[in-house]
Structure formats: C-alpha cells, structure tokens
Short mmCIF file of C-alpha atoms and ligand atoms in Angstrom, two decimals:
data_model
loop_
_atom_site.label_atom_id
_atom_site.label_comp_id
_atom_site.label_asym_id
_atom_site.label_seq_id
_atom_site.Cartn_x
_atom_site.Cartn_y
_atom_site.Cartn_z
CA UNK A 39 0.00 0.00 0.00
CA UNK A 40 1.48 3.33 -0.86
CA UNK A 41 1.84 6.24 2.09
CA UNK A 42 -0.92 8.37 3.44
CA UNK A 43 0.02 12.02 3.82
CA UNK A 44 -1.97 13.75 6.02
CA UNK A 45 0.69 14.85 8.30
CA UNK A 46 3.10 15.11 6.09
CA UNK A 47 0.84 16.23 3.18
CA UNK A 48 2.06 19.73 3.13
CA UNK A 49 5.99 18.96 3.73
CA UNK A 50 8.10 19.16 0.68
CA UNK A 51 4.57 21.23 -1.22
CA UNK A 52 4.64 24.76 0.82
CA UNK A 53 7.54 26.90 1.06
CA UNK A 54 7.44 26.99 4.65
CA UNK A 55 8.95 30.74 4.77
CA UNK A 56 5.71 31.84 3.13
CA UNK A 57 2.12 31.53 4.78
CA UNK A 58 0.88 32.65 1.32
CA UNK A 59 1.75 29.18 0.22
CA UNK A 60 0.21 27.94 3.31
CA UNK A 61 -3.22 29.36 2.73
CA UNK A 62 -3.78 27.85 -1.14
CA UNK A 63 -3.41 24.61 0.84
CA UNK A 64 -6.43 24.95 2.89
CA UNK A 65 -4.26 26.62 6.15
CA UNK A 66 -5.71 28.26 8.80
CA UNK A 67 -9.34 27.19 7.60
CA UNK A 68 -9.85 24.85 10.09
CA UNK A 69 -8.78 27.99 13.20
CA UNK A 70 -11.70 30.07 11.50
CA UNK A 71 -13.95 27.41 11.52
CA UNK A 72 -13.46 26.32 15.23
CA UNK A 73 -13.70 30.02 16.46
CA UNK A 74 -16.42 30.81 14.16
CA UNK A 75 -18.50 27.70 14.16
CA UNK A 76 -17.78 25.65 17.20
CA UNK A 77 -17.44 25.79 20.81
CA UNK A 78 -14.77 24.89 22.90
CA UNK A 79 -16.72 21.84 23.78
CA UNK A 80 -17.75 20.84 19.80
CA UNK A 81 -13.98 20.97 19.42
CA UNK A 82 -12.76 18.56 22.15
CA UNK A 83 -15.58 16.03 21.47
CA UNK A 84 -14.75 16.03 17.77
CA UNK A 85 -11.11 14.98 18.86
CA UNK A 86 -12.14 12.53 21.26
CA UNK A 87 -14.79 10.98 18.61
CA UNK A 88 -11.69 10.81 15.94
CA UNK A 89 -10.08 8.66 18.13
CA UNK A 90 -6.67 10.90 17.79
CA UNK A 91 -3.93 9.08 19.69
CA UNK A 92 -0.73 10.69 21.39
CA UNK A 93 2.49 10.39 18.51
CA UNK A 94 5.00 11.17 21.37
CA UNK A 95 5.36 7.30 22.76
CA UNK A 96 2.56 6.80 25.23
CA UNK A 97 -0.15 6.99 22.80
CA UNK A 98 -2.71 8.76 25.59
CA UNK A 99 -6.30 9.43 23.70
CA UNK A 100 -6.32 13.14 22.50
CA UNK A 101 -9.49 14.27 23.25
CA UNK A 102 -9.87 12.73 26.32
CA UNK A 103 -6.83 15.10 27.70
CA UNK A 104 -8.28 18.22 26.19
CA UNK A 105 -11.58 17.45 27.81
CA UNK A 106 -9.94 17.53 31.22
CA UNK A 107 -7.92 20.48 31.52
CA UNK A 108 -11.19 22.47 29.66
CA UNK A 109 -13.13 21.53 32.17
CA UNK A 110 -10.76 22.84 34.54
CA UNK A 111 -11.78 26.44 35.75
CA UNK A 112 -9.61 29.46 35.66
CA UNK A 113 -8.09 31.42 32.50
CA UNK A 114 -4.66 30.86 32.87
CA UNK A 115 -4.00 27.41 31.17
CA UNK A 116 -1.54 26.32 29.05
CA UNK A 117 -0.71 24.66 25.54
CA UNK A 118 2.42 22.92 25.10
CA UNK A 119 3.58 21.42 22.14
CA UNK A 120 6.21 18.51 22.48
CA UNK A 121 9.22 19.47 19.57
CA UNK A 122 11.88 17.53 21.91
CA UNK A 123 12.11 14.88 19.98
CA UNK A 124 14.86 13.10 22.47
CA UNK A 125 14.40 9.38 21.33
CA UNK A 126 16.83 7.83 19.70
CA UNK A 127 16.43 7.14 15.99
CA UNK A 128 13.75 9.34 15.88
CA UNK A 129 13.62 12.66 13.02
CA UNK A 130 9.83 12.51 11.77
CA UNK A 131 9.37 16.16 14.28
CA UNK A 132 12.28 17.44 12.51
CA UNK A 133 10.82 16.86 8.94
CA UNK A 134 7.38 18.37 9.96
CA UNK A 135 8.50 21.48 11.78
CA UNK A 136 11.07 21.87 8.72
CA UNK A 137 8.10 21.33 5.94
CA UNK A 138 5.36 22.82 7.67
CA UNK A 139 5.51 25.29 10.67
CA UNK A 140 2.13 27.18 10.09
CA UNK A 141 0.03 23.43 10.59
CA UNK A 142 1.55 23.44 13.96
CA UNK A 143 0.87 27.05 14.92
CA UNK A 144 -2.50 26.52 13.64
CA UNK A 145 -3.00 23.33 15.42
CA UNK A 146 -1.69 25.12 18.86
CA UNK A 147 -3.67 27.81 18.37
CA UNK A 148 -6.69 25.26 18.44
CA UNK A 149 -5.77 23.57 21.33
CA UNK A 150 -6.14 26.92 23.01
CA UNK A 151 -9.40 27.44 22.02
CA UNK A 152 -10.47 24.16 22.99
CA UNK A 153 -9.41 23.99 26.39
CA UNK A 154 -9.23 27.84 27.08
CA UNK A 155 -5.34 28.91 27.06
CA UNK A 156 -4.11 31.90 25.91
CA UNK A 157 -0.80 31.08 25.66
CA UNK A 158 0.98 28.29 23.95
CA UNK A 159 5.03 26.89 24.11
CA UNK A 160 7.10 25.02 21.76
CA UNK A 161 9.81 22.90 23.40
CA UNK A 162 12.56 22.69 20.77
CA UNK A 163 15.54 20.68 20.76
CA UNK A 164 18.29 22.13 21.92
CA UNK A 165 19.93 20.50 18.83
CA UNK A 166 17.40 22.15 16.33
CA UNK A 167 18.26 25.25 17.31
CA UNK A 168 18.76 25.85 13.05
CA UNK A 169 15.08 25.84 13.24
CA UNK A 170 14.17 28.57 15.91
CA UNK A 171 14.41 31.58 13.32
CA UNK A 172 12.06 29.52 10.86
CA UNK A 173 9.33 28.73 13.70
CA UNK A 174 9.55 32.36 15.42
CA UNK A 175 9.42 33.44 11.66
CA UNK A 176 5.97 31.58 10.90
CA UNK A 177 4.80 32.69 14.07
CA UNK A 178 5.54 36.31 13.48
CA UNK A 179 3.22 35.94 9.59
CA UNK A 180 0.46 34.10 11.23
CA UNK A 181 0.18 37.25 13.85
CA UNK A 182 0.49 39.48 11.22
CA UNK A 183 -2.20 37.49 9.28
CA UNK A 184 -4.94 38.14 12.06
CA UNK A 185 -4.81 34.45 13.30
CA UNK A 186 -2.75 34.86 16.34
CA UNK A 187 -4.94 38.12 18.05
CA UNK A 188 -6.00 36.46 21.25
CA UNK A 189 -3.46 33.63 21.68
CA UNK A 190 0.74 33.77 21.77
CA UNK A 191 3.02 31.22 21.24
CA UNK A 192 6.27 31.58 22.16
CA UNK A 193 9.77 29.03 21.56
CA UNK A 194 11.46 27.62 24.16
CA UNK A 195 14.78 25.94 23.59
CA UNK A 196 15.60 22.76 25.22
CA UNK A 197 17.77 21.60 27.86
CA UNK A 198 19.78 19.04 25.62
CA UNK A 199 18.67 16.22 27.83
CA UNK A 200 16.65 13.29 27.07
CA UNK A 201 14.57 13.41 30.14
CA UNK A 202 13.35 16.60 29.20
CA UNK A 203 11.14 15.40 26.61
CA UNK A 204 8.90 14.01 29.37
CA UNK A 205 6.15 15.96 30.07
CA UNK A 206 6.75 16.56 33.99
CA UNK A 207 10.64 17.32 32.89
CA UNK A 208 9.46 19.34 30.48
CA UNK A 209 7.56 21.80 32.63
CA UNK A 210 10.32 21.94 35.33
CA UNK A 211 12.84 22.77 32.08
CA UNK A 212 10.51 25.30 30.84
CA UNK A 213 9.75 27.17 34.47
CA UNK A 214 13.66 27.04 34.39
CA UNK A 215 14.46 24.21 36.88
CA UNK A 216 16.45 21.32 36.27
CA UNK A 217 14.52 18.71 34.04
CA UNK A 218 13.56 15.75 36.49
CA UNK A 219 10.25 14.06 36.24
CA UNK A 220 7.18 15.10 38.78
CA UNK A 221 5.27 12.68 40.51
CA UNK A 222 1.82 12.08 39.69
CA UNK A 223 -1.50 12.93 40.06
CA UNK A 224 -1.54 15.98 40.31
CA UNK A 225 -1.57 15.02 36.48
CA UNK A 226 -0.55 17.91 33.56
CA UNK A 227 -4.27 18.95 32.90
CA UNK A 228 -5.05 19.75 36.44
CA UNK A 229 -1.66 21.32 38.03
CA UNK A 230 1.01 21.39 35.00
CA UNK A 231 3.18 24.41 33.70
CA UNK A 232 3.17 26.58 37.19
CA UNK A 233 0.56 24.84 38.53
CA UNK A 234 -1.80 25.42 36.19
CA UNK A 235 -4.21 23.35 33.61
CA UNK A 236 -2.12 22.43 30.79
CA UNK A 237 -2.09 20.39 28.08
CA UNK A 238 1.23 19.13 25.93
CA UNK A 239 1.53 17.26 22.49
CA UNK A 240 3.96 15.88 20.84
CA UNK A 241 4.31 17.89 16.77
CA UNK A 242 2.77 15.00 15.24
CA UNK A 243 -0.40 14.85 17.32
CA UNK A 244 -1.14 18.56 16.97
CA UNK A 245 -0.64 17.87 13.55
CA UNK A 246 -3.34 15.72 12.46
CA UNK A 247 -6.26 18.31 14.22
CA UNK A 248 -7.05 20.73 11.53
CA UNK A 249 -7.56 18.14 9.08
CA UNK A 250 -9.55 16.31 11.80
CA UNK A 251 -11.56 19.48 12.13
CA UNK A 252 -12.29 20.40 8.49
CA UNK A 253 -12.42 16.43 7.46
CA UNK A 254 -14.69 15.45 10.74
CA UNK A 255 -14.13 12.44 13.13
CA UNK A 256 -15.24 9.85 10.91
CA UNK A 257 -13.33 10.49 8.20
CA UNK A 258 -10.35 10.10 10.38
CA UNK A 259 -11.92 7.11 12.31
CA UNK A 260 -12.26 5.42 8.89
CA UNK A 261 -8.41 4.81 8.49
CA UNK A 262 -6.19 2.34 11.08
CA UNK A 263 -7.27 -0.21 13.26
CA UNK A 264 -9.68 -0.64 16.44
CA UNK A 265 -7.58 1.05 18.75
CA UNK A 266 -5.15 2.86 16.37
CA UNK A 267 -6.92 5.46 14.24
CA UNK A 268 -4.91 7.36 11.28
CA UNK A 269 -1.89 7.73 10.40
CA UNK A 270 1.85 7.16 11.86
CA UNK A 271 4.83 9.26 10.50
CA UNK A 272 7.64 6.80 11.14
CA UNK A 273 11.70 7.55 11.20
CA UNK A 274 13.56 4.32 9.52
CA UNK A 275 17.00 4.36 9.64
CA UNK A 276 20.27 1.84 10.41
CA UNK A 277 20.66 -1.27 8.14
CA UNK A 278 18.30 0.44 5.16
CA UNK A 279 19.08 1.65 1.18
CA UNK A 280 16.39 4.16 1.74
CA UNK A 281 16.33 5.77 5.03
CA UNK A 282 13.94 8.24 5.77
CA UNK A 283 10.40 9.59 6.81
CA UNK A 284 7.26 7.55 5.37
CA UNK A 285 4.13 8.01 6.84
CA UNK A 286 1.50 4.87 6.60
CA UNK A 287 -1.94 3.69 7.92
CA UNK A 288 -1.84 2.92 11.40
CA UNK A 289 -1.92 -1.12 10.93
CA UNK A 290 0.17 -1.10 8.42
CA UNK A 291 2.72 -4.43 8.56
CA UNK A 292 6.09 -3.84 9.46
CA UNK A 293 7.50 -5.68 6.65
CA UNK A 294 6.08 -2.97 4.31
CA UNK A 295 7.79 0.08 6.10
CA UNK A 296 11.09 -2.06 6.51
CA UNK A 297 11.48 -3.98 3.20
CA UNK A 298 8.97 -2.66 0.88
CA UNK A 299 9.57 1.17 1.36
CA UNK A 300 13.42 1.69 2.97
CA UNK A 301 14.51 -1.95 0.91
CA UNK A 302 16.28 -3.58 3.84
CA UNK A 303 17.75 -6.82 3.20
CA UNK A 304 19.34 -9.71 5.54
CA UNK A 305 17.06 -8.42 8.79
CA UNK A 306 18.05 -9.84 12.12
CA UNK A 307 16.04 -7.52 13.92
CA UNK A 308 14.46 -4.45 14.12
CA UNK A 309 14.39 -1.71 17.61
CA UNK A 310 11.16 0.17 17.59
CA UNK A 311 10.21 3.22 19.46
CA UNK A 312 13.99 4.29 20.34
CA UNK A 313 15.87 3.34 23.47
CA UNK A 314 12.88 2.26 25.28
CA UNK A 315 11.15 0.46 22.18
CA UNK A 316 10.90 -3.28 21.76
CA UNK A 317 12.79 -5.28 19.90
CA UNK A 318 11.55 -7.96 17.56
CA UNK A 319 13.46 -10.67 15.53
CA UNK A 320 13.03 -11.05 11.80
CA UNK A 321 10.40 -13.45 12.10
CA UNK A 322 7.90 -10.87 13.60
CA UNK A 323 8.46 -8.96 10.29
CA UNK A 324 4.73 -9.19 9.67
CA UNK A 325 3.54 -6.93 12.54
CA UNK A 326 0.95 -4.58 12.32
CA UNK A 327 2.14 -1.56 13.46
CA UNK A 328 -0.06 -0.21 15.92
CA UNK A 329 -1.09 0.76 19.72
CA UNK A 330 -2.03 -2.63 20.15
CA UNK A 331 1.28 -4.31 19.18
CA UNK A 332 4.50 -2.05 18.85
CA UNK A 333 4.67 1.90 18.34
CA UNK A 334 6.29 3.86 20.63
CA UNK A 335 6.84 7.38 18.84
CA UNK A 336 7.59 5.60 15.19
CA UNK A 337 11.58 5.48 15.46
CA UNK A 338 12.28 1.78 13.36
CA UNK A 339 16.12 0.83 13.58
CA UNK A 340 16.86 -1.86 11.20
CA UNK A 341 19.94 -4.21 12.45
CA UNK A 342 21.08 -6.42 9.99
CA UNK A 343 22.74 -10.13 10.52
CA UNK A 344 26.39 -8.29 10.76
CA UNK A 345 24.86 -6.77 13.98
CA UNK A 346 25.49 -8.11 17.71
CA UNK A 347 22.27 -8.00 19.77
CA UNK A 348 24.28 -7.29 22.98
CA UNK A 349 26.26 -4.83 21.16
CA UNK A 350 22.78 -2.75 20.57
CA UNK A 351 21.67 -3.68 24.06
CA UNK A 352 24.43 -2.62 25.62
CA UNK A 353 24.66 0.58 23.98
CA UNK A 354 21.25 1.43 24.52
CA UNK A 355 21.52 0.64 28.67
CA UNK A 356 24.51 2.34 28.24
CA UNK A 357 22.57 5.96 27.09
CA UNK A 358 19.47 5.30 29.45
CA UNK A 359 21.97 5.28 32.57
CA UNK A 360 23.89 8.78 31.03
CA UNK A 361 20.26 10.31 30.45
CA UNK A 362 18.33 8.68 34.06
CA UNK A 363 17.78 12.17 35.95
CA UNK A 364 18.74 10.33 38.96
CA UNK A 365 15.64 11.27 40.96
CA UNK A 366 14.07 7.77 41.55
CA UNK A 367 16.61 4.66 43.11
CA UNK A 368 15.66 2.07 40.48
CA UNK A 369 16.19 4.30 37.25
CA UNK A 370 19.05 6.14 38.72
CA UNK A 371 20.81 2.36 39.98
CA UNK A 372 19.09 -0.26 37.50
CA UNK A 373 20.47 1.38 34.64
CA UNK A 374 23.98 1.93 36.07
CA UNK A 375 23.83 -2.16 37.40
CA UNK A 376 22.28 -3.27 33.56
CA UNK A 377 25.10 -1.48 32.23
CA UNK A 378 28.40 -3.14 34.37
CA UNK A 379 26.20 -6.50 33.68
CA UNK A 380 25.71 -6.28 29.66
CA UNK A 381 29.38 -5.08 29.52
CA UNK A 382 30.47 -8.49 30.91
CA UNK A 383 28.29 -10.01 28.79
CA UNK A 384 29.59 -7.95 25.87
CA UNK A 385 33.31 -9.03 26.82
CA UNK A 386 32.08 -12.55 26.95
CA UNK A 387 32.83 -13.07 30.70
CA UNK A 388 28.93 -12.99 31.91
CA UNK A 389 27.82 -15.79 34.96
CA UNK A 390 24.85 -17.43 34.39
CA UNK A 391 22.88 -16.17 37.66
CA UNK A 392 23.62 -12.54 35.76
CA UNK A 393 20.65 -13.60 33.35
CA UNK A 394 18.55 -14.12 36.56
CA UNK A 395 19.67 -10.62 37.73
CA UNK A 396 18.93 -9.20 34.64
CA UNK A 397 15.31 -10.75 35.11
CA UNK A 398 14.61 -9.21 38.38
CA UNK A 399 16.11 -6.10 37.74
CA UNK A 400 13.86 -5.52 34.96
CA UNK A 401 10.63 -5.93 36.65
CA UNK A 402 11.34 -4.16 39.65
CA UNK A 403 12.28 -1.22 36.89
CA UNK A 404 9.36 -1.75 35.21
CA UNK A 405 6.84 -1.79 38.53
CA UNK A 406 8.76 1.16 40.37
CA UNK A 407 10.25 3.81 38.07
CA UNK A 408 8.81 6.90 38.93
CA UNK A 409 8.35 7.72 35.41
CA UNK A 410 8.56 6.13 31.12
CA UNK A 411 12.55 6.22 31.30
CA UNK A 412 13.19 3.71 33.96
CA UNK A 413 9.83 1.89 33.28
CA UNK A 414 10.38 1.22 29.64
CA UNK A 415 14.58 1.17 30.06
CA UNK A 416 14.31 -2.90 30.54
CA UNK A 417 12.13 -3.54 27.44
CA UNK A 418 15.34 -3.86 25.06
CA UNK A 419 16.98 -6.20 27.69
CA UNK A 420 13.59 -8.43 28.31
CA UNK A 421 13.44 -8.64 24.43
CA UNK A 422 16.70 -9.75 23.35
CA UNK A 423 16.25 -12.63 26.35
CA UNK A 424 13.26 -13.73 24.59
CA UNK A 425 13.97 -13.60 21.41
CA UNK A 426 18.05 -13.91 21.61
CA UNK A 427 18.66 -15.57 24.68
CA UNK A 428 21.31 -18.03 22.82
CA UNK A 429 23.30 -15.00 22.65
CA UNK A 430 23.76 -14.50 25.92
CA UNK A 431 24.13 -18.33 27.37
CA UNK A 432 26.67 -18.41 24.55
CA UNK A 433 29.33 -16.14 26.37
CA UNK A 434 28.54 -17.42 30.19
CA UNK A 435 31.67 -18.30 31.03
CA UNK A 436 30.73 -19.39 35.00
CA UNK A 437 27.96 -19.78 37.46
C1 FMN B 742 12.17 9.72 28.83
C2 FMN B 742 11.04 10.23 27.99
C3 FMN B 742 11.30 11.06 26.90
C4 FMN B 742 10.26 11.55 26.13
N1 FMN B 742 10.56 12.34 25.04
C5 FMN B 742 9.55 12.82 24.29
C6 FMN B 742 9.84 13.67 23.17
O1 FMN B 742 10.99 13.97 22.88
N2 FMN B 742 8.78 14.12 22.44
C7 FMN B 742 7.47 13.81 22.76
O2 FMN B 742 6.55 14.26 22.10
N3 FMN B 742 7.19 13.01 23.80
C8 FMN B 742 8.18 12.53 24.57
N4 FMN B 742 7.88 11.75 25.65
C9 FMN B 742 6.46 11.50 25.97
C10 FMN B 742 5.89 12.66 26.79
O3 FMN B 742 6.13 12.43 28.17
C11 FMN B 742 4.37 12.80 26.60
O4 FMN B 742 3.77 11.56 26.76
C12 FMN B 742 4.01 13.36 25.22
O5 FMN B 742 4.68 14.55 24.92
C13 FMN B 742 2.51 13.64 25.21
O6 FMN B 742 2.10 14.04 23.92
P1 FMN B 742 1.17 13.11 23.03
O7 FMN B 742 0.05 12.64 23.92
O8 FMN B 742 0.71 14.01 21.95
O9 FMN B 742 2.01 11.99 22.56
C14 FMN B 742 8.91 11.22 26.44
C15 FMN B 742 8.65 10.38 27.54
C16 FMN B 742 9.70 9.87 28.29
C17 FMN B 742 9.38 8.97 29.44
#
C-alpha cells in the first residue's frame, strides 16, 4: 500500500517561509472554523470521537486530555507542544516542523481554544536550534495574518537532555528548573506548567487536528485499526538503502515500512520506538504496526545479521543510565547495574545467575520507576532474552 500524507501532506509542497503558500493549501481554515463555528466543547468532542492518539510514545487518547484540563476552571491554562524529539532514531518532528511550521501554529492555536489557554510553548531541541528563526518566523506571519490576536506562542529551547522530553521534565525545564520528572496525580491537565491546567503534544499529534476538524471524526476514524486510528509518520534508519520519513496507515505491517519502502535486506532484527522500544526478531516482520502491538513514537532501527544483539543492548543501557535524571533509586541504579552487567556479557565473561539478575532487575524497573525512562529502560533487555537468549548463554563463562 502506498503512504498516506496527512501529516506530512504539506511537507516538501509549501515553502514553509511563506504563509501565502500555506493558505492555497487549505491553512488556517480549520482555526476560522473552530472560532467561528464551534465551541470549545464541539472541538474537544470532535477529537475525542476521531479517536486521535498521542504520537509522542505513550499513545494517551487526544481528546480525552483536552476534555480535562477544559473543564478545569480558571483562565490561565496552558498549551504545550512537544518538539523535543529526544528518542533515539527518531527525526519525523524534525521533517514536519522543517516542511510545515504554520500546521503546527495553527493546530496550537486550536488547542487553546479548545481547552481555554491563551498562551501556547514550543519545546525545541536544543539541537534544532537551526530551526528557531524559521518557527519564530511563521509565528511572526500568522500574527500578522490576524490568526494569532488572542493567543501567543512563544519558543522555548531545550535543555539538551533526554529526560526533558517528558512531560513533567518538560515543565520543570521550561519554568527554568532542572529537568527531572514530577510525581503524579496531580496530572498535567489539572496542576502542570506553574501549577496550572495544561495540556502538551507531541508535533505530530497537533498535527493531524485541523484536518480532523475540516475532514470530521469519521473520516479520520475510517483509516487504522480498532484502537489505532490514522496515520503514523515513522523515522527508519540503520541497516536500510532508503532511510527516511514515510508516513502509513496505522496497521500497516512492518515488513512494508522495513522492506517494501526503505529496501532492507538480511534483517536480524528491528528496535522500535527508540531506546525504550521493543525489539523484535526477523520473524515478527509481519507486525501490524499499531497501539495494540509495537509503536512507541515511530523510530524503526533496522539491524542487519552483521549486527550483535548485545552490542545494541548494551549501547542502549549504556545511554538510558547517562540520560536517568537520577531522581528515583531504580532508574538512577538499575540502569547503572544493567550497564556493568551487559558489559560483561559484551566481553564474553557474563555468569549465568547474571541472566537471573537481569530478570529481576527488569521488573522491579518496570513496577517502580517513577516515570517512562526507567519503566520502559528494561524492554530492550527483556526482548533480546526472549527472542536472543542463545546469545547470551553463549558467552557465560561461569555460574
Ligand atoms: C524519557 C522520555 C522522553 C520523552 N521524550 C519525548 C519527546 O521527545 N517528544 C514527545 O513528544 N514526547 C516525549 N515523551 C512523551 C511525553 O512524556 C508525553 O507523553 C508526550 O509529549 C505527550 O504528547 P502526546 O500525547 O501528543 O504523545 C517522552 C517520555 C519519556 C518517558
């Protein structure tokens, strides 16, 4: 099946220095309509009834979280849109804010309606700092167009840190603290940005909403699967001829992205969702890709059979531990112990019980993490013991 561009449909069409070029593609209609024809209200339930799930990783329902913090009283809320982009292997946010700045402002400037913000962020990675003048450029023409009068958005620059990209981090990094995840409830839409309601979404979520708005729900519920509605920009990139940003039907097998469209040959295995995706072997190469199965935020690493599983393991432990913010014992230690453990494993001087540690470690990381980092840092480790465990009992050299 060829791609679906509806988040990407603009990118590589627009001249994204010119909102001129913007407008003969339908922008801003969907801003008008909501402020002219709906209510606050109309809008959320129209998201919720689409069935628009969070691109960031955790794959939260849209709607549902712009329901809560409008219901929220007070006027001082807050929209923040997620341009981090932290996990490894991932570039799709890069591509879109690069292609197609004046969806997102649009798409912000929604959100605000909807739950009743007048202000709006964009946390940027500190590495796409290239991109600052372009956003705060788009930003300035859509004010100057009439479509930013009652709302602002303004760029903040991230801390260079992984963790930051997590919501609660996020919010500390943005009132200027030191990025380390909050605990929770109180959740985002009820106490986030200085206490107050606030809602935050990755680029590609915001994206899809005014074509969800001037389409309607169904026409978005129409495409995907039962639980996965849509679209999914994906990032492919290691063992591929054609590397790059392809956006398909939620549902969509994995062998298509992978072999079909980025022609990877002699698979062993592929990483999905960055350095707290899964990992699945070759024979899994039929997948759907979906909520349901394997997602994450759409990063696809292709290893092929030249590749060491413990290698990629190793490396991957190796840049959770460097990027744990250290606030909660079993992210902060687990990591740092996973690491020492997969390097003797990696040297070929691992003891059998270390499998066993491995194990444990991992679900006491996975039931007490305070937040995604530690939680999701065994999956890589749980997966290549499944599906690669001869790799390991191959270089036990004792009890
Ligand atoms: C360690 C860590 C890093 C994250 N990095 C990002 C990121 O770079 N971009 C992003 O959109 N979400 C990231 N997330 C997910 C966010 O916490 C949050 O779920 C997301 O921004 C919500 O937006 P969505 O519902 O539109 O996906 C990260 C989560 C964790 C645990």
């Amino acid at each position: 099946m060829p791609q679906q561009r509806i988040v990407l449909r603009n990118c590589g069409v627009i001249d994204p220095r010119h909102i001129a070029t913007c407008l003969e593609k339908d922008g801003f209609k969907a801003l008008v309509k909501v402020r002219q024809e709906m209510t606050p209200e109309e809008v959320t339930n129209e998201i919720k009834a689409s069935g628009l799930r969070g691109r960031g990783g955790a794959g939260f329902p849209c709607g549902i979280k712009w329901e809560g913090a409008r219901k929220e009283p007070g006027d001082e809320k807050y929209v923040i849109c997620n341009a981090d982009e932290g996990e490894v292997g991932t570039f799709k946010d890069r591509y879109i804010l690069e292609g197609d700045p004046f969806t997102l402002i649009e798409a912000i400037a929604i959100a605000g309606y909807a739950i009743g913000a007048k202000t709006g962020y964009i946390y940027l990675r500190a590495e796409y700092h290239h991109l600052f003048e372009l956003l705060q450029d788009a930003i300035n023409q859509a004010r100057q167009s009439g479509f930013l009068d009652n709302f602002s958005i303004d760029i903040r620059e991230g801390a260079g840190a992984y963790i930051c990209g997590e919501e609660s981090a996020l919010m500390d990094s943005i009132e200027g603290k030191r990025g380390e995840c909050r605990y929770r409830p109180p959740f985002p839409t009820t106490a986030g940005l200085w206490g107050k309601p606030t809602i935050i979404n990755n680029v590609e979520t915001l994206m899809n909403i005014p074509q969800i708005i001037l389409n309607g729900a169904d026409w978005f519920n129409q495409m995907g699967t039962e639980r996965s509605k849509g679209t999914k920009v994906f990032s492919v990139s290691g063992d591929v001829s054609k590397p790059g940003v392809y956006e398909l039907v939620l549902g969509s097998p994995l062998r298509e992205l992978v072999e079909e469209l980025a022609l990877a040959k002699n698979i062993k295995m592929i990483q999905i969702g960055g350095a707290t995706g899964k990992i699945l072997p070759y024979k899994m190469i039929d997948t759907p890709l979906a909520f349901e199965t394997v997602l994450g935020a759409g990063a696809v690493i292709v290893f092929d059979k030249s590749r060491d599983v413990i290698d990629i393991v190793h490396r991957t432990m190796e840049f959770l531990a460097e990027e744990s913010c250290g606030k909660c014992t079993p992210c902060r230690q687990g990591t740092e112990v996973m690491v020492e453990i997969l390097e003797r494993f990696y040297r070929g001087e691992g003891l059998k019980k270390e499998i066993k540690d491995l194990e444990d470690l991992s679900s006491v990381m996975m039931l007490t993490s305070l937040c995604g980092l530690g939680q999701a840092a065994p999956n890589a480790v749980m997966d290549s013991l499944q599906y690669f465990r001869e790799a390991y009992e191959s270089r036990v050299v004792g009890n």
